[in-house]
């Protein structure tokens, strides 16, 4: 009976694998925080990219180049400006909303969604001298379950609505 406690005491005194055990304890939280940081940075990068696409594509409406465009034509023009981050081919992810407003202060910043969580959109580019609002909405997937409670903002809890808005007065065309 005395042999078992003596062997346990010898095992408890050994320090050969202490660094490996400490590394194993710290490894999971470190990798989790690293992946959460990378996914958060990717969401912010995608948001900035969408803002740039909104500014570039809204210029088509502001200058009158899109006066004969349909909603599908304008969405194609938007998708032509999108780089590799966004999946424009999937119609359940990218949404284009173009409206007019009487004044700049009357512009609504809220995104209206239907019962399934998809944004409600319309296409009304406005005429010469009218205030137009172009809103690009993209359902960005949040991959990591660790970041979903913090970044996801849709009913499913696995996507975030990235919204880029450009408001301007149409030039004379």
mmCIF file of C-alpha atoms in Angstrom:
data_model
loop_
_atom_site.group_PDB
_atom_site.id
_atom_site.type_symbol
_atom_site.label_atom_id
_atom_site.label_comp_id
_atom_site.label_asym_id
_atom_site.label_seq_id
_atom_site.Cartn_x
_atom_site.Cartn_y
_atom_site.Cartn_z
ATOM 1 C CA UNK A 1 0.000 0.000 0.000
ATOM 2 C CA UNK A 2 2.881 2.391 0.681
ATOM 3 C CA UNK A 3 4.199 1.997 -2.872
ATOM 4 C CA UNK A 4 1.292 3.820 -4.557
ATOM 5 C CA UNK A 5 1.541 7.079 -2.576
ATOM 6 C CA UNK A 6 5.325 7.111 -2.957
ATOM 7 C CA UNK A 7 5.045 6.770 -6.741
ATOM 8 C CA UNK A 8 2.450 9.517 -6.873
ATOM 9 C CA UNK A 9 4.764 11.805 -4.895
ATOM 10 C CA UNK A 10 7.612 11.159 -7.331
ATOM 11 C CA UNK A 11 5.287 11.865 -10.254
ATOM 12 C CA UNK A 12 4.027 15.091 -8.639
ATOM 13 C CA UNK A 13 7.598 16.357 -8.120
ATOM 14 C CA UNK A 14 8.677 15.927 -11.738
ATOM 15 C CA UNK A 15 8.672 19.119 -13.816
ATOM 16 C CA UNK A 16 9.701 17.751 -17.225
ATOM 17 C CA UNK A 17 6.369 18.386 -18.973
ATOM 18 C CA UNK A 18 5.278 21.516 -17.084
ATOM 19 C CA UNK A 19 5.812 23.825 -20.050
ATOM 20 C CA UNK A 20 3.916 21.495 -22.373
ATOM 21 C CA UNK A 21 0.981 21.313 -19.958
ATOM 22 C CA UNK A 22 0.914 25.096 -19.556
ATOM 23 C CA UNK A 23 1.066 25.522 -23.328
ATOM 24 C CA UNK A 24 -1.821 23.075 -23.709
ATOM 25 C CA UNK A 25 -3.896 25.076 -21.238
ATOM 26 C CA UNK A 26 -3.222 28.398 -22.972
ATOM 27 C CA UNK A 27 -3.396 27.113 -26.576
ATOM 28 C CA UNK A 28 -7.186 26.836 -26.982
ATOM 29 C CA UNK A 29 -8.083 30.311 -25.635
ATOM 30 C CA UNK A 30 -5.240 31.858 -27.648
ATOM 31 C CA UNK A 31 -6.335 30.229 -30.925
ATOM 32 C CA UNK A 32 -10.001 31.070 -30.224
ATOM 33 C CA UNK A 33 -9.214 34.746 -29.626
ATOM 34 C CA UNK A 34 -6.975 34.813 -32.705
ATOM 35 C CA UNK A 35 -9.722 33.357 -34.945
ATOM 36 C CA UNK A 36 -12.363 35.699 -33.481
ATOM 37 C CA UNK A 37 -10.104 38.670 -34.166
ATOM 38 C CA UNK A 38 -9.481 37.555 -37.753
ATOM 39 C CA UNK A 39 -13.197 37.054 -38.448
ATOM 40 C CA UNK A 40 -14.074 40.430 -36.941
ATOM 41 C CA UNK A 41 -11.397 42.097 -39.069
ATOM 42 C CA UNK A 42 -12.751 40.352 -42.164
ATOM 43 C CA UNK A 43 -16.262 41.650 -41.433
ATOM 44 C CA UNK A 44 -14.956 45.217 -41.113
ATOM 45 C CA UNK A 45 -12.918 44.832 -44.316
ATOM 46 C CA UNK A 46 -15.985 43.540 -46.176
ATOM 47 C CA UNK A 47 -18.067 46.447 -44.835
ATOM 48 C CA UNK A 48 -15.519 48.956 -46.097
ATOM 49 C CA UNK A 49 -15.378 47.231 -49.468
ATOM 50 C CA UNK A 50 -19.188 47.362 -49.726
ATOM 51 C CA UNK A 51 -19.090 51.103 -48.899
ATOM 52 C CA UNK A 52 -16.681 51.649 -51.781
ATOM 53 C CA UNK A 53 -18.878 49.666 -54.176
ATOM 54 C CA UNK A 54 -21.938 51.699 -53.061
ATOM 55 C CA UNK A 55 -20.144 54.989 -53.692
ATOM 56 C CA UNK A 56 -18.897 53.866 -57.116
ATOM 57 C CA UNK A 57 -22.174 52.387 -58.332
ATOM 58 C CA UNK A 58 -24.347 55.230 -57.027
ATOM 59 C CA UNK A 59 -22.434 57.566 -59.315
ATOM 60 C CA UNK A 60 -24.219 55.844 -62.221
ATOM 61 C CA UNK A 61 -27.540 57.109 -60.890
ATOM 62 C CA UNK A 62 -26.254 60.530 -59.863
ATOM 63 C CA UNK A 63 -24.916 61.283 -63.337
ATOM 64 C CA UNK A 64 -27.899 59.841 -65.213
ATOM 65 C CA UNK A 65 -26.019 56.915 -66.742
ATOM 66 C CA UNK A 66 -28.538 54.538 -65.131
ATOM 67 C CA UNK A 67 -31.714 56.426 -66.044
ATOM 68 C CA UNK A 68 -32.877 53.591 -68.313
ATOM 69 C CA UNK A 69 -31.629 50.795 -66.036
ATOM 70 C CA UNK A 70 -33.940 48.200 -64.559
ATOM 71 C CA UNK A 71 -33.287 46.864 -61.075
ATOM 72 C CA UNK A 72 -31.518 43.833 -62.597
ATOM 73 C CA UNK A 73 -29.329 46.085 -64.769
ATOM 74 C CA UNK A 74 -28.287 48.187 -61.787
ATOM 75 C CA UNK A 75 -27.585 45.085 -59.683
ATOM 76 C CA UNK A 76 -25.382 43.779 -62.505
ATOM 77 C CA UNK A 77 -23.523 47.101 -62.533
ATOM 78 C CA UNK A 78 -23.034 46.765 -58.772
ATOM 79 C CA UNK A 79 -21.829 43.183 -59.109
ATOM 80 C CA UNK A 80 -19.356 44.227 -61.813
ATOM 81 C CA UNK A 81 -17.671 46.468 -59.223
ATOM 82 C CA UNK A 82 -17.571 43.804 -56.503
ATOM 83 C CA UNK A 83 -14.322 41.967 -55.912
ATOM 84 C CA UNK A 84 -13.815 38.439 -54.590
ATOM 85 C CA UNK A 85 -15.312 38.993 -51.118
ATOM 86 C CA UNK A 86 -18.963 38.943 -52.141
ATOM 87 C CA UNK A 87 -21.069 36.281 -53.844
ATOM 88 C CA UNK A 88 -23.242 38.279 -56.220
ATOM 89 C CA UNK A 89 -24.522 35.206 -58.044
ATOM 90 C CA UNK A 90 -26.470 34.123 -54.959
ATOM 91 C CA UNK A 91 -29.686 36.161 -55.028
ATOM 92 C CA UNK A 92 -30.321 35.493 -51.325
ATOM 93 C CA UNK A 93 -27.211 37.407 -50.239
ATOM 94 C CA UNK A 94 -26.874 40.679 -52.196
ATOM 95 C CA UNK A 95 -29.761 43.155 -52.215
ATOM 96 C CA UNK A 96 -30.007 46.559 -53.908
ATOM 97 C CA UNK A 97 -32.376 49.223 -52.582
ATOM 98 C CA UNK A 98 -32.722 52.524 -54.467
ATOM 99 C CA UNK A 99 -35.217 55.117 -53.230
ATOM 100 C CA UNK A 100 -35.891 58.822 -53.369
ATOM 101 C CA UNK A 101 -36.386 61.231 -50.499
ATOM 102 C CA UNK A 102 -37.844 64.737 -50.212
ATOM 103 C CA UNK A 103 -35.047 65.996 -47.929
ATOM 104 C CA UNK A 104 -31.796 64.571 -46.623
ATOM 105 C CA UNK A 105 -33.171 64.565 -43.075
ATOM 106 C CA UNK A 106 -36.116 62.416 -44.207
ATOM 107 C CA UNK A 107 -33.864 59.528 -45.215
ATOM 108 C CA UNK A 108 -34.546 56.444 -43.113
ATOM 109 C CA UNK A 109 -31.491 54.535 -41.934
ATOM 110 C CA UNK A 110 -33.423 51.444 -40.829
ATOM 111 C CA UNK A 111 -33.434 48.352 -43.008
ATOM 112 C CA UNK A 112 -36.908 46.819 -43.177
ATOM 113 C CA UNK A 113 -36.948 43.014 -43.308
ATOM 114 C CA UNK A 114 -39.670 40.514 -44.076
ATOM 115 C CA UNK A 115 -40.633 37.535 -41.895
ATOM 116 C CA UNK A 116 -37.777 35.408 -43.257
ATOM 117 C CA UNK A 117 -35.171 38.099 -42.500
ATOM 118 C CA UNK A 118 -34.627 39.275 -46.074
ATOM 119 C CA UNK A 119 -34.445 43.038 -46.638
ATOM 120 C CA UNK A 120 -37.390 44.695 -48.356
ATOM 121 C CA UNK A 121 -36.104 46.625 -51.344
ATOM 122 C CA UNK A 122 -37.384 48.850 -54.116
ATOM 123 C CA UNK A 123 -35.901 50.507 -57.181
ATOM 124 C CA UNK A 124 -36.711 54.174 -57.787
ATOM 125 C CA UNK A 125 -33.610 56.099 -58.928
ATOM 126 C CA UNK A 126 -35.372 59.453 -59.157
ATOM 127 C CA UNK A 127 -35.190 62.197 -61.739
ATOM 128 C CA UNK A 128 -32.928 65.180 -62.302
ATOM 129 C CA UNK A 129 -32.361 67.212 -59.154
ATOM 130 C CA UNK A 130 -34.075 64.682 -56.853
ATOM 131 C CA UNK A 131 -32.473 63.174 -53.766
ATOM 132 C CA UNK A 132 -31.654 59.501 -54.266
ATOM 133 C CA UNK A 133 -30.570 56.932 -51.708
ATOM 134 C CA UNK A 134 -28.677 53.832 -52.815
ATOM 135 C CA UNK A 135 -28.410 51.104 -50.220
ATOM 136 C CA UNK A 136 -26.455 47.887 -50.790
ATOM 137 C CA UNK A 137 -27.284 45.130 -48.332
ATOM 138 C CA UNK A 138 -25.303 41.909 -48.058
ATOM 139 C CA UNK A 139 -25.955 38.935 -45.787
ATOM 140 C CA UNK A 140 -22.443 38.141 -44.576
ATOM 141 C CA UNK A 141 -22.032 34.644 -43.060
ATOM 142 C CA UNK A 142 -20.523 34.476 -39.588
ATOM 143 C CA UNK A 143 -18.601 31.197 -39.565
ATOM 144 C CA UNK A 144 -17.281 30.817 -36.048
ATOM 145 C CA UNK A 145 -19.805 29.870 -33.360
ATOM 146 C CA UNK A 146 -17.655 31.841 -30.915
ATOM 147 C CA UNK A 147 -18.246 35.130 -32.757
ATOM 148 C CA UNK A 148 -21.876 34.539 -33.774
ATOM 149 C CA UNK A 149 -23.334 35.917 -30.513
ATOM 150 C CA UNK A 150 -21.334 39.124 -30.990
ATOM 151 C CA UNK A 151 -21.416 39.718 -34.761
ATOM 152 C CA UNK A 152 -24.594 38.064 -36.068
ATOM 153 C CA UNK A 153 -27.640 40.328 -36.184
ATOM 154 C CA UNK A 154 -30.227 38.376 -38.167
ATOM 155 C CA UNK A 155 -32.969 36.027 -37.021
ATOM 156 C CA UNK A 156 -30.937 32.949 -37.940
ATOM 157 C CA UNK A 157 -28.036 34.100 -35.775
ATOM 158 C CA UNK A 158 -25.474 33.048 -38.373
ATOM 159 C CA UNK A 159 -25.325 36.119 -40.637
ATOM 160 C CA UNK A 160 -24.721 39.841 -40.332
ATOM 161 C CA UNK A 161 -26.365 42.414 -42.556
ATOM 162 C CA UNK A 162 -23.696 44.639 -44.042
ATOM 163 C CA UNK A 163 -25.330 47.867 -45.199
ATOM 164 C CA UNK A 164 -23.667 50.546 -47.306
ATOM 165 C CA UNK A 165 -25.641 53.714 -48.002
ATOM 166 C CA UNK A 166 -24.999 56.551 -50.401
ATOM 167 C CA UNK A 167 -27.295 59.603 -50.428
ATOM 168 C CA UNK A 168 -26.966 62.346 -53.025
ATOM 169 C CA UNK A 169 -28.824 64.830 -55.191
ATOM 170 C CA UNK A 170 -28.988 63.779 -58.841
ATOM 171 C CA UNK A 171 -27.123 66.013 -61.267
ATOM 172 C CA UNK A 172 -28.931 67.573 -64.194
ATOM 173 C CA UNK A 173 -29.090 65.002 -66.973
#
